[in-house]
Coordinates of C-alpha atoms and ligand atoms in Angstrom, one line a residue:
X448 CA 46.0 -9.8 61.8
X449 CA 43.2 -10.3 58.9
X450 CA 39.6 -8.9 60.7
X451 CA 36.7 -10.6 58.9
X452 CA 35.0 -6.9 59.3
X453 CA 38.1 -5.1 57.7
X454 CA 36.0 -6.7 54.3
X455 CA 32.8 -6.7 52.7
X456 CA 32.1 -9.7 50.6
X457 CA 33.2 -12.7 52.3
X458 CA 33.4 -16.1 51.4
X459 CA 34.0 -19.0 53.7
X460 CA 35.5 -22.4 51.6
X461 CA 34.9 -25.1 53.6
X462 CA 35.8 -29.2 53.7
X463 CA 35.1 -32.0 56.1
X464 CA 37.4 -30.4 58.6
X465 CA 34.7 -27.4 59.6
X466 CA 31.8 -30.4 60.8
X467 CA 34.5 -32.5 62.9
X468 CA 34.1 -30.5 66.2
X469 CA 30.3 -31.7 65.4
X470 CA 31.6 -35.5 64.8
X471 CA 31.0 -35.7 61.0
X472 CA 34.3 -37.7 60.3
X473 CA 36.7 -36.1 57.8
X474 CA 37.3 -38.2 54.8
X475 CA 40.9 -39.4 54.6
X476 CA 42.0 -38.1 58.1
X477 CA 42.9 -40.8 61.3
X478 CA 39.5 -42.5 61.3
X479 CA 38.6 -41.1 58.0
X480 CA 35.7 -42.3 55.4
X481 CA 37.8 -43.5 52.7
X482 CA 39.9 -45.0 55.2
X483 CA 36.8 -47.8 56.3
X484 CA 34.8 -48.0 53.1
X485 CA 36.0 -48.5 49.4
X486 CA 33.7 -45.5 47.5
X487 CA 34.1 -47.4 44.2
X488 CA 31.9 -50.1 46.1
X489 CA 29.6 -47.0 47.8
X490 CA 29.8 -43.9 46.4
X491 CA 29.9 -44.4 42.3
X492 CA 27.6 -44.2 40.3
X493 CA 28.6 -47.7 38.5
X494 CA 28.7 -49.2 42.3
X495 CA 24.6 -47.9 42.3
X496 CA 24.1 -49.1 39.5
X497 CA 25.5 -52.2 40.6
X498 CA 24.0 -53.1 43.7
X499 CA 21.8 -49.6 45.1
X500 CA 20.5 -51.8 48.2
X501 CA 24.0 -51.8 49.3
X502 CA 24.5 -48.4 48.3
X503 CA 21.7 -47.1 50.7
X504 CA 22.8 -48.4 53.1
X505 CA 25.9 -46.9 53.6
X506 CA 24.0 -43.7 52.7
X507 CA 21.8 -44.5 55.5
X508 CA 24.1 -45.3 58.0
X509 CA 25.8 -41.7 57.0
X510 CA 22.6 -39.9 56.9
X511 CA 22.2 -41.8 60.8
X512 CA 25.8 -40.4 62.2
X513 CA 25.5 -37.3 60.3
X514 CA 21.9 -36.9 61.6
X515 CA 23.2 -37.4 65.1
X516 CA 25.6 -33.9 65.1
X517 CA 25.0 -30.1 65.2
X518 CA 26.4 -27.0 64.5
X519 CA 29.3 -26.2 66.1
X520 CA 30.3 -23.1 67.1
X521 CA 32.7 -22.3 64.0
X522 CA 29.2 -22.7 62.3
X523 CA 27.5 -20.5 64.3
X524 CA 30.6 -18.2 63.6
X525 CA 30.3 -18.1 60.2
X526 CA 26.7 -17.8 60.8
X527 CA 27.1 -14.8 62.1
X528 CA 29.5 -13.1 60.3
X529 CA 26.8 -11.8 58.2
X530 CA 25.6 -9.4 60.5
X531 CA 29.1 -7.6 60.3
X532 CA 29.8 -8.3 56.1
X533 CA 28.1 -9.9 52.6
X534 CA 28.8 -13.8 53.4
X535 CA 28.4 -16.7 50.9
X536 CA 30.0 -19.9 52.3
X537 CA 31.3 -22.4 49.1
X538 CA 31.5 -25.8 50.9
X539 CA 32.2 -29.1 49.6
X540 CA 29.9 -30.6 52.7
X541 CA 27.0 -33.0 52.3
X542 CA 25.7 -32.4 56.3
X543 CA 23.9 -29.0 55.6
X544 CA 25.3 -28.1 58.8
X545 CA 25.9 -24.5 57.6
X546 CA 22.4 -24.3 57.0
X547 CA 21.5 -25.6 60.6
X548 CA 23.8 -22.7 62.0
X549 CA 21.3 -20.5 60.3
X550 CA 23.8 -19.1 57.0
X551 CA 21.2 -18.2 54.4
X552 CA 23.9 -18.4 51.2
X553 CA 25.4 -21.7 50.9
X554 CA 26.3 -23.0 48.0
X555 CA 27.0 -26.8 48.3
X556 CA 29.8 -27.8 45.7
X557 CA 29.1 -31.8 46.5
X558 CA 25.4 -32.2 46.5
X559 CA 23.6 -32.8 50.0
X560 CA 23.4 -36.0 52.2
X561 CA 19.6 -34.5 52.5
X562 CA 18.5 -34.6 49.1
X563 CA 17.7 -37.7 47.1
X564 CA 16.9 -37.0 42.7
X565 CA 15.7 -40.0 40.4
X566 CA 17.6 -39.6 37.4
X567 CA 14.5 -41.6 35.4
X568 CA 11.5 -38.9 35.6
X569 CA 14.1 -36.0 37.0
X570 CA 11.5 -35.8 40.6
X571 CA 13.8 -34.4 43.3
X572 CA 12.4 -34.0 46.9
X573 CA 14.4 -33.0 49.9
X574 CA 14.0 -35.1 53.5
X575 CA 16.3 -35.9 56.9
X576 CA 14.9 -39.2 57.3
X577 CA 17.4 -41.6 58.8
X578 CA 17.5 -44.1 57.8
X579 CA 15.7 -43.2 54.4
X580 CA 12.7 -46.0 54.5
X581 CA 11.3 -45.3 50.7
X582 CA 14.0 -45.9 48.1
X583 CA 11.4 -45.7 45.3
X584 CA 10.9 -42.6 43.8
X585 CA 6.6 -43.0 42.5
X586 CA 7.7 -43.7 39.0
X587 CA 9.0 -46.8 40.6
X588 CA 12.8 -46.3 39.8
X589 CA 15.4 -45.9 42.6
X590 CA 15.9 -42.7 44.4
X591 CA 19.4 -41.5 44.4
X592 CA 21.4 -39.4 46.9
X593 CA 21.9 -36.5 45.3
X594 CA 25.8 -36.2 45.8
X595 CA 28.6 -35.7 43.6
X596 CA 30.2 -38.8 43.9
X597 CA 33.4 -40.2 41.8
X598 CA 33.1 -39.5 38.6
X599 CA 30.6 -37.4 38.7
X600 CA 30.3 -34.1 36.7
X601 CA 29.7 -31.0 39.7
X602 CA 26.3 -29.0 38.9
X603 CA 26.4 -26.4 36.8
X604 CA 24.3 -23.8 38.4
X605 CA 26.5 -24.3 41.4
X606 CA 29.6 -24.4 40.0
X607 CA 28.8 -20.6 38.4
X608 CA 27.5 -19.9 41.8
X609 CA 30.8 -20.4 43.1
X610 CA 33.1 -19.2 40.1
X611 CA 30.4 -15.6 40.5
X612 CA 31.1 -15.3 43.9
X613 CA 34.5 -16.2 44.2
X614 CA 35.4 -13.9 42.1
X615 CA 33.4 -10.7 43.4
X616 CA 35.1 -11.6 47.1
X617 CA 37.7 -9.6 48.6
X618 CA 38.8 -11.8 50.8
X619 CA 38.3 -15.8 51.0
X620 CA 39.1 -18.1 53.8
X621 CA 39.3 -21.9 53.4
X622 CA 38.2 -23.6 56.3
X623 CA 39.1 -27.7 56.8
X624 CA 39.9 -29.3 53.2
X625 CA 42.5 -30.6 52.0
X626 CA 42.5 -29.2 48.5
X627 CA 43.3 -32.6 46.7
X628 CA 39.8 -33.2 45.2
X629 CA 39.8 -31.4 41.7
X630 CA 37.7 -28.4 40.4
X631 CA 36.9 -27.7 44.1
X632 CA 40.3 -27.3 45.0
X633 CA 41.4 -24.8 42.4
X634 CA 38.4 -22.3 42.9
X635 CA 40.5 -20.4 45.6
X636 CA 42.7 -19.2 42.6
X637 CA 39.5 -17.6 40.9
X638 CA 39.8 -15.3 44.2
X639 CA 43.4 -14.3 44.2
X640 CA 43.4 -13.7 40.3
X641 CA 40.6 -11.1 41.5
X642 CA 42.9 -9.2 44.4
X643 CA 41.3 -11.0 47.2
X644 CA 43.5 -11.7 50.7
X645 CA 43.4 -15.1 51.0
X646 CA 43.0 -17.1 54.0
X647 CA 43.6 -20.7 54.9
X648 CA 42.9 -22.1 58.0
X649 CA 43.9 -25.6 59.1
X650 CA 46.4 -27.7 61.3
X651 CA 47.9 -29.3 58.8
X652 CA 49.5 -27.8 55.4
X653 CA 48.2 -28.8 52.1
X654 CA 49.0 -28.4 48.3
X655 CA 47.3 -25.7 47.8
X656 CA 49.0 -23.5 51.3
X657 CA 51.4 -21.2 49.2
X658 CA 48.7 -19.7 47.2
X659 CA 47.4 -17.9 50.1
X660 CA 48.1 -14.8 52.1
X661 CA 48.3 -16.5 55.6
X662 CA 48.3 -19.7 56.8
X663 CA 46.8 -20.5 60.2
X664 CA 47.5 -23.5 61.5
X665 CA 44.8 -24.3 64.1
X666 CA 41.1 -25.7 64.5
X667 CA 38.3 -24.3 62.7
X668 CA 36.7 -22.9 65.6
X669 CA 39.6 -21.8 67.5
X670 CA 41.1 -19.5 64.2
X671 CA 37.4 -18.5 63.3
X672 CA 37.0 -17.0 67.4
X673 CA 39.9 -14.6 66.2
X674 CA 39.1 -14.2 62.9
X675 CA 35.4 -12.6 63.9
X676 CA 36.1 -11.1 66.8
Ligands
APR629 N1 39.7 -27.7 61.6 C1 39.8 -27.4 60.4 N2 40.5 -28.3 59.7 C2 40.5 -29.6 60.0 C3 40.6 -29.5 61.2 C4 39.6 -28.5 62.0 N3 39.6 -29.3 63.6 N4 40.3 -31.6 61.4 C5 40.8 -32.1 60.7 N5 41.4 -30.6 60.3 C6 41.5 -31.1 58.0 C7 42.3 -31.9 57.8 O1 44.3 -31.8 58.3 C8 42.1 -32.1 56.1 O2 43.3 -31.0 55.4 O3 40.7 -30.8 57.5 C9 40.9 -31.8 56.4 C10 40.0 -32.9 55.8 O4 40.2 -33.2 54.8 P1 39.4 -34.5 53.8 O5 39.0 -35.2 55.2 O6 40.0 -34.7 52.3 O7 38.0 -33.6 53.1 P2 37.8 -32.1 51.7 O8 38.7 -31.8 51.9 O9 36.3 -31.8 52.8 O10 37.6 -33.4 51.0 C11 36.9 -32.8 49.9 O11 36.5 -35.5 49.1 O12 36.1 -37.0 49.3 C12 35.6 -36.3 48.6 O13 33.4 -35.3 48.3 C13 34.2 -35.9 49.5 O14 33.9 -33.1 49.4 C14 34.7 -34.2 49.8 C15 36.2 -34.1 49.1

């Protein structure tokens, strides 16, 4: 049985399944966001250029929903693991729940629901307003959610940080990702090539399950309770 305390540098590589128990819907599961909303209308740059108000209505709906959610026991167990070992969270989630649970080292591969940027003057700001009322930057241009939408490149600094922490870990724990979105889905391969132990936590198998030394088929919290004992 793998135990976090048997390792020194642990990366938790998390996806939407990590936040299900907080009430945040996944993207592709039952009731998933992309089952109800067409990302080509709400979550890509061409949609934003075409109709920023529509895109903001969707993101304010998400701010409202996610803003009402608290970090769950799984997030807390990941945060507490940092008392035993060095912990880095590399997450695809934009909900900020790892940080709310107290995890310090969080790399947000896909940005954050709680950050906006202005592509005209370069300004950036964080706020947890739900809904966000002021949708234009002081320079007059639209604030854009600082999220990696479909068709966007990932931020160089996040990728560099993820590659370096994953390349240096001795245990990688993937939690709640369907492993179908790239380049994120291939990042665990770096840990395997570096000789780390790989563990997948997901009630369902994924296209990447074969690279893992062990697959725990259960929910994030259930499996983390055992792993962090
Ligand atoms: N505990 C652990 N895993 C769970 C749980 C749970 N309680 N409930 C569901 N899961 C698993 C599902 O089996 C599924 O494999 O979580 C996964 C969620 O998959 P997706 O909805 O595809 O989410 P994710 O992999 O994070 O999506 C990646 O896609 O839409 C884009 O940018 C968005 O970051 C997102 C990326």
